[in-house]
XYZ file of C-alpha atoms in Angstrom:
593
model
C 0.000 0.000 0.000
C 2.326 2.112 1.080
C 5.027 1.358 -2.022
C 1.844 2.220 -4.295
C 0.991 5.851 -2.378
C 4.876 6.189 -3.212
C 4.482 6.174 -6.544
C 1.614 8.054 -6.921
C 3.467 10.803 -5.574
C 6.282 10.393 -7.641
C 4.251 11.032 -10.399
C 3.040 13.688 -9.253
C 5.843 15.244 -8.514
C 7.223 14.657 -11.913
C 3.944 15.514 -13.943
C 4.362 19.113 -12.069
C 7.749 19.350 -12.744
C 7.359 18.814 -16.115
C 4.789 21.380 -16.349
C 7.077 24.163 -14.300
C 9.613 22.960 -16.954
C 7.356 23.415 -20.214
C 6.709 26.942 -18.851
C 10.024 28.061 -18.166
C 10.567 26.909 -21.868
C 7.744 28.420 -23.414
C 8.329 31.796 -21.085
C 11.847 31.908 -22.660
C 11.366 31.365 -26.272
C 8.732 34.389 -25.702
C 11.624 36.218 -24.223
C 13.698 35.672 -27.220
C 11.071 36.474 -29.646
C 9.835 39.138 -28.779
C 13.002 41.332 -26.524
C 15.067 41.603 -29.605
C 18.424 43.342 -29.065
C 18.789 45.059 -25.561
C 16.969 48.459 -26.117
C 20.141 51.326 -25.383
C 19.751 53.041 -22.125
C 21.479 56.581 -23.580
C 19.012 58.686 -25.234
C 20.419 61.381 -27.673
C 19.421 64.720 -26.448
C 20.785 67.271 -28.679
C 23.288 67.421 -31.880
C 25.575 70.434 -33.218
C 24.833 70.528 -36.228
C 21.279 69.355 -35.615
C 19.465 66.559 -37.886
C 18.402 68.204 -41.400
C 20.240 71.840 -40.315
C 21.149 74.111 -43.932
C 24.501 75.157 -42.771
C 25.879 77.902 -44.655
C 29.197 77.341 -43.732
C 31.066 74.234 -43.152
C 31.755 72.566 -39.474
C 34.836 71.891 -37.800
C 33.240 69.162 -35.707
C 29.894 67.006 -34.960
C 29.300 66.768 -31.574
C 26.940 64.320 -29.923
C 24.750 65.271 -26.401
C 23.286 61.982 -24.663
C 20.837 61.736 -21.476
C 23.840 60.140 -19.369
C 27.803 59.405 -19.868
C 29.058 57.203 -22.898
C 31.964 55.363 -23.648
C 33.286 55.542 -27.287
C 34.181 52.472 -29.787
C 37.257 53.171 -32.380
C 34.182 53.374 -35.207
C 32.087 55.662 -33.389
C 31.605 58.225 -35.360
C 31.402 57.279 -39.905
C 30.807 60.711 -41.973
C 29.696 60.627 -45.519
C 29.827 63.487 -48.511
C 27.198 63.759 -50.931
C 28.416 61.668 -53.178
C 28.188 58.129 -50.365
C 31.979 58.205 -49.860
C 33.256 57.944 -46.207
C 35.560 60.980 -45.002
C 38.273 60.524 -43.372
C 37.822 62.257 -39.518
C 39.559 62.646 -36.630
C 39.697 60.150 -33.714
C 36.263 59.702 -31.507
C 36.663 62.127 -28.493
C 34.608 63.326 -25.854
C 33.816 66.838 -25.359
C 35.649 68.858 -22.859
C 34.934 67.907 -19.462
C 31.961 66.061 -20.968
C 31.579 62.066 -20.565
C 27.920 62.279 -21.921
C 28.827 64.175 -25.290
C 30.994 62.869 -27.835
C 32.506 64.487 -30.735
C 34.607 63.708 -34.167
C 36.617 66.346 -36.263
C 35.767 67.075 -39.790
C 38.170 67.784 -42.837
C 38.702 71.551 -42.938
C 36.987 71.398 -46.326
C 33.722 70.376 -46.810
C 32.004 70.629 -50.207
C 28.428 71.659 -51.010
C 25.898 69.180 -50.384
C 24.381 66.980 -47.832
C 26.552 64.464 -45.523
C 25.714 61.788 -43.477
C 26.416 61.101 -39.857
C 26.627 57.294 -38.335
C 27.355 56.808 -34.921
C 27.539 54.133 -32.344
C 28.754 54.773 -28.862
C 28.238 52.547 -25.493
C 25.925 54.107 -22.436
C 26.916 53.975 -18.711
C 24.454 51.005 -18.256
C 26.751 49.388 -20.697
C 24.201 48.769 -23.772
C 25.165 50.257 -27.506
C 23.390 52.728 -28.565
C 23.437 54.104 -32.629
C 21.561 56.367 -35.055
C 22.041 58.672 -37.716
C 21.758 62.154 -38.738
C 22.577 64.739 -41.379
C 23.315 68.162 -42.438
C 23.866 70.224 -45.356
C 26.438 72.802 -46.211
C 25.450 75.310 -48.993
C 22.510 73.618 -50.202
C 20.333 70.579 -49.847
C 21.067 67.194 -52.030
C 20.194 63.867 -52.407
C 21.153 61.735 -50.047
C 22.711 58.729 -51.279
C 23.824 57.391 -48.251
C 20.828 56.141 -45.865
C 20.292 56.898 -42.687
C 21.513 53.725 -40.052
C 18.420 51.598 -39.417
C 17.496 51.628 -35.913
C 18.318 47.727 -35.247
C 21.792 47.844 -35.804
C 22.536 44.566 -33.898
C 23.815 41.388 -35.512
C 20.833 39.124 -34.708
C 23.031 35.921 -33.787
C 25.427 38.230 -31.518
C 22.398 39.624 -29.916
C 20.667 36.320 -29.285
C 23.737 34.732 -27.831
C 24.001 37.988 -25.374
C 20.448 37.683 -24.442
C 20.251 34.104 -23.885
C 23.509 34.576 -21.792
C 21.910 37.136 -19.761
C 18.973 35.532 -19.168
C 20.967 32.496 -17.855
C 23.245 33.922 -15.425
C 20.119 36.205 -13.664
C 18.349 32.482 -13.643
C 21.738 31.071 -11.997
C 22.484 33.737 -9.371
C 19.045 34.251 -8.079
C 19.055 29.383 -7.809
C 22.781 30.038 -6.351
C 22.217 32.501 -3.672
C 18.919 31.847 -2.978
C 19.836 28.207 -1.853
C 22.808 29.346 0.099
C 20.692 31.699 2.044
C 18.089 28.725 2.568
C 20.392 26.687 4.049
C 22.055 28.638 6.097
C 19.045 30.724 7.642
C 15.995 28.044 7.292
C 18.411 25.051 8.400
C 16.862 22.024 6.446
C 17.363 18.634 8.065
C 19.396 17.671 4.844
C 20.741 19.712 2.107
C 21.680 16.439 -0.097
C 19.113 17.414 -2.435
C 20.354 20.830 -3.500
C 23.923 19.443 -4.407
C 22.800 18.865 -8.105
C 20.762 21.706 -9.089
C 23.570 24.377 -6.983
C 26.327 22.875 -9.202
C 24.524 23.038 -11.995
C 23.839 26.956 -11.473
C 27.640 27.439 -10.467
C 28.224 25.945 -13.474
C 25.946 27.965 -15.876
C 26.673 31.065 -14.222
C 30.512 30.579 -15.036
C 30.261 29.688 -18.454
C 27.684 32.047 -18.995
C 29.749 35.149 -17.404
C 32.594 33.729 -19.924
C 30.456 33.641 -22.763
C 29.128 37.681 -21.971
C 32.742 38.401 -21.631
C 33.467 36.728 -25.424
C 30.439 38.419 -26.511
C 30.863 41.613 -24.979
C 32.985 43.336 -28.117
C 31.347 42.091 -31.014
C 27.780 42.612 -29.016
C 28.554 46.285 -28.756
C 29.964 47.203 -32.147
C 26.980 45.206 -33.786
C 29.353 42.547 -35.626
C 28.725 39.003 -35.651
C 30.590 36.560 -33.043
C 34.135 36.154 -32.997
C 37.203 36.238 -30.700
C 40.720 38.159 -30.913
C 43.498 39.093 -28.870
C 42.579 42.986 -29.635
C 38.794 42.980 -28.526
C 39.370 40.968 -25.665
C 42.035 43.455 -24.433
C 39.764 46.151 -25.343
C 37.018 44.649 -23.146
C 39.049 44.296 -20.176
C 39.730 47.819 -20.338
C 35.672 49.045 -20.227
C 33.406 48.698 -17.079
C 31.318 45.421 -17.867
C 34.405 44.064 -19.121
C 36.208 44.655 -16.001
C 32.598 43.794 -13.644
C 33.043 40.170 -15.906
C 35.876 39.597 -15.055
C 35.703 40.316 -11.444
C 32.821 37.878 -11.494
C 34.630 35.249 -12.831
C 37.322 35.707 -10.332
C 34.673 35.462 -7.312
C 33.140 32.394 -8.711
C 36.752 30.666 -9.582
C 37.964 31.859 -5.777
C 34.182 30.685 -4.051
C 34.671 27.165 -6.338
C 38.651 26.467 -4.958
C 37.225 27.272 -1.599
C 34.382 24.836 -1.967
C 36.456 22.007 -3.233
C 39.396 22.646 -0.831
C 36.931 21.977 2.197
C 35.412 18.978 0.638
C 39.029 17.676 0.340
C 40.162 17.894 3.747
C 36.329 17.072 4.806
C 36.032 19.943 7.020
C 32.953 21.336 7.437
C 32.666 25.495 8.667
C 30.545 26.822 12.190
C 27.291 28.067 11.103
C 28.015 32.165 11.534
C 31.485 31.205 9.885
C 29.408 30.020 6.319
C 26.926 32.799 6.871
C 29.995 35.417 7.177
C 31.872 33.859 3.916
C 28.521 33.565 1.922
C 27.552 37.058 2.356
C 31.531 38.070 1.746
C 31.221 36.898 -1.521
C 27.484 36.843 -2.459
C 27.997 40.823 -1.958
C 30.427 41.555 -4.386
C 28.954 39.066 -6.573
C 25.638 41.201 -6.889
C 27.505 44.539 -7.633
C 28.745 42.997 -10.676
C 25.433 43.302 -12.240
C 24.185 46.253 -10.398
C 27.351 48.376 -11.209
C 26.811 47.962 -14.739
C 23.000 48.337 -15.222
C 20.203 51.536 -14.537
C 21.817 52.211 -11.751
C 25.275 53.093 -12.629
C 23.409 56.165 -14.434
C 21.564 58.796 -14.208
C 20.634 60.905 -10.733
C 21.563 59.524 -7.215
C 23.949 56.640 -8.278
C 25.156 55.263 -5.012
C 22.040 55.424 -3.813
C 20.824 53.706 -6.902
C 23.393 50.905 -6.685
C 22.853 50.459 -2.915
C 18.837 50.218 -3.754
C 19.637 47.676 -7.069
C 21.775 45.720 -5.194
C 19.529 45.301 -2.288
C 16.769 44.205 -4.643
C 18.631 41.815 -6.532
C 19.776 40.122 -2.741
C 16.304 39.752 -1.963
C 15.043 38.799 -4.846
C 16.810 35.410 -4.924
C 16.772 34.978 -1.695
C 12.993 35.137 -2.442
C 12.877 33.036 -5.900
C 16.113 30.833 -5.305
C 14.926 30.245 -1.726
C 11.671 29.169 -3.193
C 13.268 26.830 -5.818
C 15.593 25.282 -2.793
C 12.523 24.712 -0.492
C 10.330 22.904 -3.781
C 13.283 20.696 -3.911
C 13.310 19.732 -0.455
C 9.517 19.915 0.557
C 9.598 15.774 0.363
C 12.376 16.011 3.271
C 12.013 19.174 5.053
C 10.492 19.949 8.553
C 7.890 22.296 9.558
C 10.616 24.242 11.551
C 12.334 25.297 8.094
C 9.151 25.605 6.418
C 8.459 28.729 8.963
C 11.850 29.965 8.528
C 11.364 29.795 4.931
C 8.190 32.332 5.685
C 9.998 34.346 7.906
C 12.860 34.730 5.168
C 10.371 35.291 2.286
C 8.135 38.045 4.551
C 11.821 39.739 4.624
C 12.647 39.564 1.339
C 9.029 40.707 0.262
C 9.181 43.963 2.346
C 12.812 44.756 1.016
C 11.778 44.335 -2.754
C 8.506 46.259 -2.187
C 10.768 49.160 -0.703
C 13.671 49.306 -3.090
C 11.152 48.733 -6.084
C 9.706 51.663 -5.489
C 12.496 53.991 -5.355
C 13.765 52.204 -8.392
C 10.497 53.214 -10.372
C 10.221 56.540 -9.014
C 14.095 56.837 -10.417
C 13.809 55.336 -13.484
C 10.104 56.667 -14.700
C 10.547 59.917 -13.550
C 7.003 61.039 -13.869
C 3.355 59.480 -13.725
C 2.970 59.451 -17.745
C 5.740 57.580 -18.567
C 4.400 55.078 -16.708
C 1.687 54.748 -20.231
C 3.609 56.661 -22.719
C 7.135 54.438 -22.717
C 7.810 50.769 -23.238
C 9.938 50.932 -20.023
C 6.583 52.143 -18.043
C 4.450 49.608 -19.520
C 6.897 46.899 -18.759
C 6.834 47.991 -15.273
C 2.898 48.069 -15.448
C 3.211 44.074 -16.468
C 5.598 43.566 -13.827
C 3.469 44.920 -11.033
C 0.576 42.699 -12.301
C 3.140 39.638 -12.135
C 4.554 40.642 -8.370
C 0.399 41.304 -7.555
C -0.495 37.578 -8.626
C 2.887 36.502 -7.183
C 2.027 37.611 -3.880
C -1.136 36.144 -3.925
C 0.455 33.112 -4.549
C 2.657 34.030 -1.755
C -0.046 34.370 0.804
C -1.156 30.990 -0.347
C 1.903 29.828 0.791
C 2.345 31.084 3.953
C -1.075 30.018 5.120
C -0.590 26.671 4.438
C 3.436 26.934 5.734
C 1.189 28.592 9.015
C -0.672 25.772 9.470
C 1.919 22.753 9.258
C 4.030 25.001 11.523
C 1.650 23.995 14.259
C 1.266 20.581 13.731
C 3.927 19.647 16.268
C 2.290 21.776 18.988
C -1.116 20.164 18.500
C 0.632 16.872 18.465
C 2.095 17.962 21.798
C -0.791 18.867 23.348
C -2.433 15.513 23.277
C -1.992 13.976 26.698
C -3.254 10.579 26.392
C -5.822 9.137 29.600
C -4.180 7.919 32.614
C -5.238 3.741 33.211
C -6.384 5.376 36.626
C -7.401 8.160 39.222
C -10.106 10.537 38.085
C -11.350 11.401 34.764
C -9.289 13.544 32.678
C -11.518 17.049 32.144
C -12.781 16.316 27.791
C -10.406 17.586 25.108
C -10.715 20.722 23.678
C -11.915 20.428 20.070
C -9.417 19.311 17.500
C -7.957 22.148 15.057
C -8.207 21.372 11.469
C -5.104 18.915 10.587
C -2.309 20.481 8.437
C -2.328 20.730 5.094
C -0.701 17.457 3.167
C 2.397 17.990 1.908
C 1.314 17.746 -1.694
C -1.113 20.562 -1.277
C 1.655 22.889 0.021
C 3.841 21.789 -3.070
C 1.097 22.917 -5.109
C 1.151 26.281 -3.699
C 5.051 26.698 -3.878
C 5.149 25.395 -7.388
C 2.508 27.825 -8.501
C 4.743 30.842 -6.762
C 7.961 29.675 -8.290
C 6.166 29.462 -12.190
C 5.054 32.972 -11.387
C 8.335 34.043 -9.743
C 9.808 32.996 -13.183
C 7.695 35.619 -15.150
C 8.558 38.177 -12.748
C 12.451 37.247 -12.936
C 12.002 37.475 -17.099
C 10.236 40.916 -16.727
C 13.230 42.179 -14.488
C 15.369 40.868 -17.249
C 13.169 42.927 -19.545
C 13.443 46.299 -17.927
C 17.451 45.815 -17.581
C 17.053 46.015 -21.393
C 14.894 48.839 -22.276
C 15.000 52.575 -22.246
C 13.912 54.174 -18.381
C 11.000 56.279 -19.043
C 13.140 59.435 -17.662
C 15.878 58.743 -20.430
C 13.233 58.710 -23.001
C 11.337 61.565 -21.730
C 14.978 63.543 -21.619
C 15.765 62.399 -25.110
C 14.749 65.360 -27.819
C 14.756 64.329 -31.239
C 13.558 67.673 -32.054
C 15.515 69.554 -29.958
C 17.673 72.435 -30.754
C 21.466 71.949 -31.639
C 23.771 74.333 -29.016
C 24.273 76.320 -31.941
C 20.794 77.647 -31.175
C 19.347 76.393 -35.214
C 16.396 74.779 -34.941
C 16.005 71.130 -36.391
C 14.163 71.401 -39.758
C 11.774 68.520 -40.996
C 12.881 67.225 -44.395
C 10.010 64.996 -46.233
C 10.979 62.941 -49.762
C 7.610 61.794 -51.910
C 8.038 59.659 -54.704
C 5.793 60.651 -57.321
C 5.118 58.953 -60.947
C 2.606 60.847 -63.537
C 2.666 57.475 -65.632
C 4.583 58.333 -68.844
C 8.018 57.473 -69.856
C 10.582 59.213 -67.840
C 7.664 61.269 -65.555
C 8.793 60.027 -62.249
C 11.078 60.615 -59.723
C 10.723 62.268 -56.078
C 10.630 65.782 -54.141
C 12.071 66.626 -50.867
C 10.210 69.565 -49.273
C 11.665 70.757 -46.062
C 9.831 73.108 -43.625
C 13.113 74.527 -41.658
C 12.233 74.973 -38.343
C 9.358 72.011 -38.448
C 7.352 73.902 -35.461
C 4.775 76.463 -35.463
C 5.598 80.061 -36.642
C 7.244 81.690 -39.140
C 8.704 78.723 -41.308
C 10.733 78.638 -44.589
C 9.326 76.079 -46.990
C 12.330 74.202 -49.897
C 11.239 71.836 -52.519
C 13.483 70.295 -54.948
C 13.071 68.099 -57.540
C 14.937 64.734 -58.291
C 14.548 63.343 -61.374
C 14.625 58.816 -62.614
C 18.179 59.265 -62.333
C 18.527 60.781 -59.022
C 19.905 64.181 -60.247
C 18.245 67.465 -60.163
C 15.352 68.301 -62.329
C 13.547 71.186 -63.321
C 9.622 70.994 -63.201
C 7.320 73.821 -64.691
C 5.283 74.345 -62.123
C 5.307 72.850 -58.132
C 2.270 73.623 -55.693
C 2.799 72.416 -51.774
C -0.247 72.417 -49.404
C -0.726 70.863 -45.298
C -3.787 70.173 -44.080
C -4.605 69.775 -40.153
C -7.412 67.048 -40.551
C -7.372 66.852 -36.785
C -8.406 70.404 -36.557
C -10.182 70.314 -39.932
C -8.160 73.592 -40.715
C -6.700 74.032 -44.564
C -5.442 73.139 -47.145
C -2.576 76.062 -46.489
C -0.886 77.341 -49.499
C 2.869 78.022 -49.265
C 2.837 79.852 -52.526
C 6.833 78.469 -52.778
C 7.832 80.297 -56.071
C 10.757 78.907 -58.743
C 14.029 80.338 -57.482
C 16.226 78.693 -60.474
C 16.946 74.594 -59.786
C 14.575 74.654 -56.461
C 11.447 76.141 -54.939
C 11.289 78.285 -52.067
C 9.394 80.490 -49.468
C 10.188 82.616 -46.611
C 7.346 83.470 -45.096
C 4.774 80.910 -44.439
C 3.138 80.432 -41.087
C 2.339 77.206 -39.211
C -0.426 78.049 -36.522
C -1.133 74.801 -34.854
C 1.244 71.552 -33.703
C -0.132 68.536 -34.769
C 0.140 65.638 -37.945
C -0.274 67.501 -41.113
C -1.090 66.155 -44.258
C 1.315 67.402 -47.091
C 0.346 67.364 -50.732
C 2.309 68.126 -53.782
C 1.399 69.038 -57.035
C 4.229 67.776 -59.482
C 3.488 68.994 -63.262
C 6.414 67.756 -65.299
C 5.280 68.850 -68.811
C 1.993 70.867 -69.850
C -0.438 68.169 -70.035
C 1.448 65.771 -67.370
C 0.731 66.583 -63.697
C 0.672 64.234 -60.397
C -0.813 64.898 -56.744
C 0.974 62.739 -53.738
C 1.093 63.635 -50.076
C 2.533 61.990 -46.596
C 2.261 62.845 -43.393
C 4.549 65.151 -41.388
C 5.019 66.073 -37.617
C 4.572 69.934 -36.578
C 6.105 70.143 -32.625
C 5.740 73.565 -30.802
C-alpha cells in the first residue's frame, strides 16, 4: 500500500515538474522572440549641427549630447559626402569635461551638399546605442547614403548575449537563494540541493565567460568572434572589467568549496553565513554596477537600492526553488523559517522597487507613454499575482508550523485516578504535503515571469531617459532642427517620375521657410514647370494652407509661411512635369511647438 501511495506521488511530482519545466521553456522562447536586441539606455538629447540643419558654412566638428555618460568604440563616429563616400575624420573624443557628449573632427573642407552622420557609442548602463543624422552645407542634395536603421545589432550576436543574460540572472538568483536557505531556514538535509547548486555554479561561469566573449562584437553590432585585440579592449571598459571580477569570485568561491570537501572539514554556522555574504555581496555589484543604476541621478544610492533588490530577490525566488526541492524532506521548523525569510525579502523588494520606479520613470505618464513604463505596469501585475500566490503559501506553511504543537498537546488518559476534564476540540489537521507543493510550485512558475520581466526592464529605455531624449531639440548652436520629407511621385509616362524633398526649416509652429526640390529617374536634379505644396490639419479640420513656394532657379522656395497649430499635417504636392502631365501625392509630417 504504502510502495503504491509512493508512486503516486512520484508522479506527481514529476507531472508538475514537467509542467514548471514546459513553462520556463515556453516563457523563454517568448523572451527571445519578442526582446530583440537590448533596447540602449542613452538617449540622444541634442546634436551640433542638428538633424536636417542648412549650414551655410562648413563645421569643424559634430558633436553628440546623450541623457547620461558614454563610452566611445574606435568606429564611433562614420561621416559621408554627398556623393556616399566615407571621409576621413579625426579620432572619436569626448567633449571637454563632458563624458555624456561625444565628438569627431571634420576635414577643414567640406564641399556643397548633404553628408551623413553614423554613430555608435556605449551608455553607462553598458548597452550600444546608434543612429544617424545629417546636415547640409550650402545647399540641400540627395542623399545617397541612408540613414543607419534603428536595429543595428547582428541578430546571432544579440541572441547569444540575451540568452547569456537571461541564464546567469536564472543562476544567481538558484545560487544565492539556496545558500541563504540553508544557512538561515536550516533544512534537516541539504543532499538534495547538491545537483541543481552545481549546476547553477556551473551555468553562471560559463555564462559570465560567454558575456565576456560576446561583450565586443555585441557592442559594435558585428557578428561573433574572438581576438586578442577585442578581448584586451574589453578588459579595459566597465562590464568588461565587472566580468571579469565575477569570474574571479566564482573561480575563488569554487577552490574554496572544493578545498573543504578535500580535507572534509565542514565550517561553524556564523562562519558560512559570514563567507557567503563576503562573496554573495560583491557578486551582486557585478550586475548592479553595470546596469540603470550606474546612471543617471543619485547613483550610489541607486546601486545600494539595485543591489539590495537583486539580494532579496533570490533569496525570495532561489529560496523558493531550494525549499520545492526539499519539501519531500524538510520539517515544519524550516518551512516557517522559509516564511519568515520570504516576509523579509518581500518587504525589502517592495521598498527598493519603489524607489527604483520613481528613479527610473521619472514622472506618472511615462508610466503609459514608454515601453519601459508599460513593462513595469506588467511587472506589477506579475509581483500582484505573485504575492497572492505568496499568501497561499504562507497560510498553508502557518498551518503545518503547528502541527507539532497540537501533536504535543495531546496527553493521552491515565489507566487510573479521576477522569481527565474532555479535550478541547481538534484544530483542522495540516495541510498534506502535496497541497503545500502545489502552492510553492505555482509561486515559483510565477516568480519565473517576474524574474524574465526584471530581465526585460534591464534592457529597455527608463521612461526618464526617453522623456529627456529630444529628437527635435535644438542643436547648441541655437538652429532649430528642420523637418525634411521625400515623396516619390510617378505621372505614368516614360521618364515622368522621380521624387521631391520639401523641407519646412524649423518644423514647429511660426514663421517657417518652406524648400522643394526636384529629383529626377536618375537621381539628379530636375527642373519641373510648375510645383504647388499644401498641409492640411485634418485633426483640426483647418486648410489646405498654401505656401505659394515660387521657382528660385533649380529649387522652390518660401520665406514666409506660417504654421499656426502643432499637430500631424497632411502634405500634398502638385508635381506637373510637362503641360499636359501633372501628379498629386502627399505623406504625413510632424509639426512640434
Amino acid at each position: 500500500m504504502r510502495r503504491g501511495r509512493g508512486r503516486v506521488l512520484l508522479h506527481d511530482r514529476r507531472r508538475w515538474a514537467r509542467r514548471l519545466g514546459l513553462l520556463c521553456a515556453g516563457l523563454f522562447v517568448l523572451l527571445l522572440g519578442t526582446a530583440a536586441p537590448a533596447s540602449a539606455h542613452a538617449a540622444l538629447r541634442t546634436s551640433d549641427p542638428a538633424d536636417g540643419t542648412l549650414l551655410r558654412t562648413a563645421p569643424r566638428h559634430v558633436t553628440l549630447t546623450f541623457t547620461e555618460s558614454v563610452g566611445l568604440l574606435t568606429d564611433s563616429f562614420r561621416v559621408y559626402d554627398p556623393t556616399n563616400h566615407r571621409l576621413r575624420t579625426g579620432p572619436a573624443e569626448h567633449a571637454p569635461g563632458r563624458s555624456d557628449a561625444a565628438r569627431v573632427a571634420l576635414p577643414a573642407k567640406l564641399a556643397t551638399g548633404t553628408y551623413t552622420v553614423a554613430w555608435r557609442v556605449v551608455s553607462a548602463d553598458s548597452h550600444p546605442v546608434s543612429g544617424a543624422l545629417t546636415f547640409s552645407v550650402g545647399n540641400r542634395t540627395a542623399t545617397a547614403a541612408s540613414p543607419a536603421p534603428d536595429d543595428t545589432e547582428n541578430p546571432a550576436t544579440a541572441a547569444l548575449y540575451n540568452i547569456a543574460r537571461y541564464l546567469a540572472y536564472l543562476s544567481v538568483a538558484l545560487l544565492l537563494g539556496a545558500a541563504a536557505f540553508v544557512a538561515y531556514c536550516r533544512p534537516p538535509t541539504a543532499a538534495p540541493l547538491r545537483t541543481p547548486v552545481l549546476a547553477a555554479a556551473w551555468t553562471l561561469l560559463a555564462t559570465t565567460a560567454a558575456l565576456y566573449l560576446l561583450r565586443a562584437p555585441y557592442e559594435e553590432g558585428t557578428s561573433p568572434g574572438v581576438s586578442l585585440g577585442s578581448l584586451t579592449h574589453t578588459a579595459t571598459t566597465r562590464p568588461g572589467a565587472l566580468l571579469l571580477l565575477r569570474l574571479t569570485l566564482l573561480l575563488l568561491a569554487g577552490a574554496g568549496v572544493a578545498l573543504l570537501r578535500a580535507r572534509r572539514r565542514r565550517l561553524p554556522r556564523r562562519t558560512t553565513l559570514a563567507v557567503a555574504g563576503a562573496v554573495s555581496l560583491p557578486l551582486t555589484l557585478t550586475w548592479t554596477a553595470a546596469d540603470h543604476a550606474a546612471a543617471g541621478i543619485q547613483v550610489p544610492l541607486a546601486i545600494t537600492s539595485a543591489t539590495l533588490h537583486l539580494l532579496a530577490m533570490a533569496a525570495w525566488l532561489g529560496g523558493l526553488a531550494a525549499l520545492l526541492r526539499t519539501l519531500r524532506r524538510t520539517s515544519p521548523a524550516t518551512v516557517a523559517r522559509f516564511s519568515r525569510l520570504a516576509s523579509a525579502s518581500v518587504t525589502v523588494l517592495v521598498l527598493t522597487g519603489v524607489y527604483q520606479s520613481w528613479r527610473g520613470l521619472g514622472s506618472w505618464q511615462a508610466l503609459t507613454d514608454t515601453t519601459y513604463g508599460r513593462t513595469l505596469l506588467a511587472k506589477l501585475a506579475a509581483v500582484t499575482a505573485l504575492l497572492l500566490a505568496a499568501a497561499c503559501s504562507r497560510t498553508w506553511t502557518s498551518r503545518l508550523a503547528r502541527e507539532p504543537r497540537v501533536a504535543a498537546a495531546r496527553v493521552p488518559e491515565p489507566a487510573t485516578g479521576p477522569p481527565l476534564p474532555p479535550e478541547p476540540a481538534t484544530p483542522p489537521p495540516p495541510p498534506p504535503f502535496h497541497t503545500l507543493r502545489r502552492s510553492v510550485l505555482a509561486e515559483a512558475a510565477v516568480g519565473v515571469l517576474v524574474l524574465a520581466l526584471t530581465t526585460l526592464l534591464t534592457s529597455t529605455v527608463p521612461g526618464r531617459a526617453a522623456e529627456e531624449a529630444t529628437p527635435s531639440a535644438t542643436a547648441t548652436t541655437g538652429i532649430p532642427t528642420a523637418s525634411v520629407t521625400t515623396i516619390p511621385f510617378d505621372v505614368g509616362t516614360p521618364g515622368g517620375h522621380g521624387k521631391v524633398q520639401i523641407t519646412l526649416d524649423p518644423g514647429r509652429i511660426g514663421r517657417t521657410s518652406v524648400q522643394a526640390v526636384v529629383y529626377g529617374p536618375d537621381g539628379g536634379l530636375s527642373t519641373v514647370p510648375e510645383l504647388r505644396v499644401t498641409l492640411t490639419l485634418p485633426a483640426r479640420h483647418l486648410g489646405p494652407l498654401d505656401t505659394r513656394i515660387t521657382d528660385r532657379g533649380g529649387y522652390w522656395s518660401t520665406d514666409s509661411f506660417d504654421l499656426p497649430l502643432p499637430g500631424t499635417w497632411t502634405m500634398k504636392a502638385t508635381v506637373r512635369v510637362s503641360d499636359l502631365d501633372q501628379v498629386t501625392v502627399s505623406a504625413r509630417v510632424r509639426v512640434t511647438r
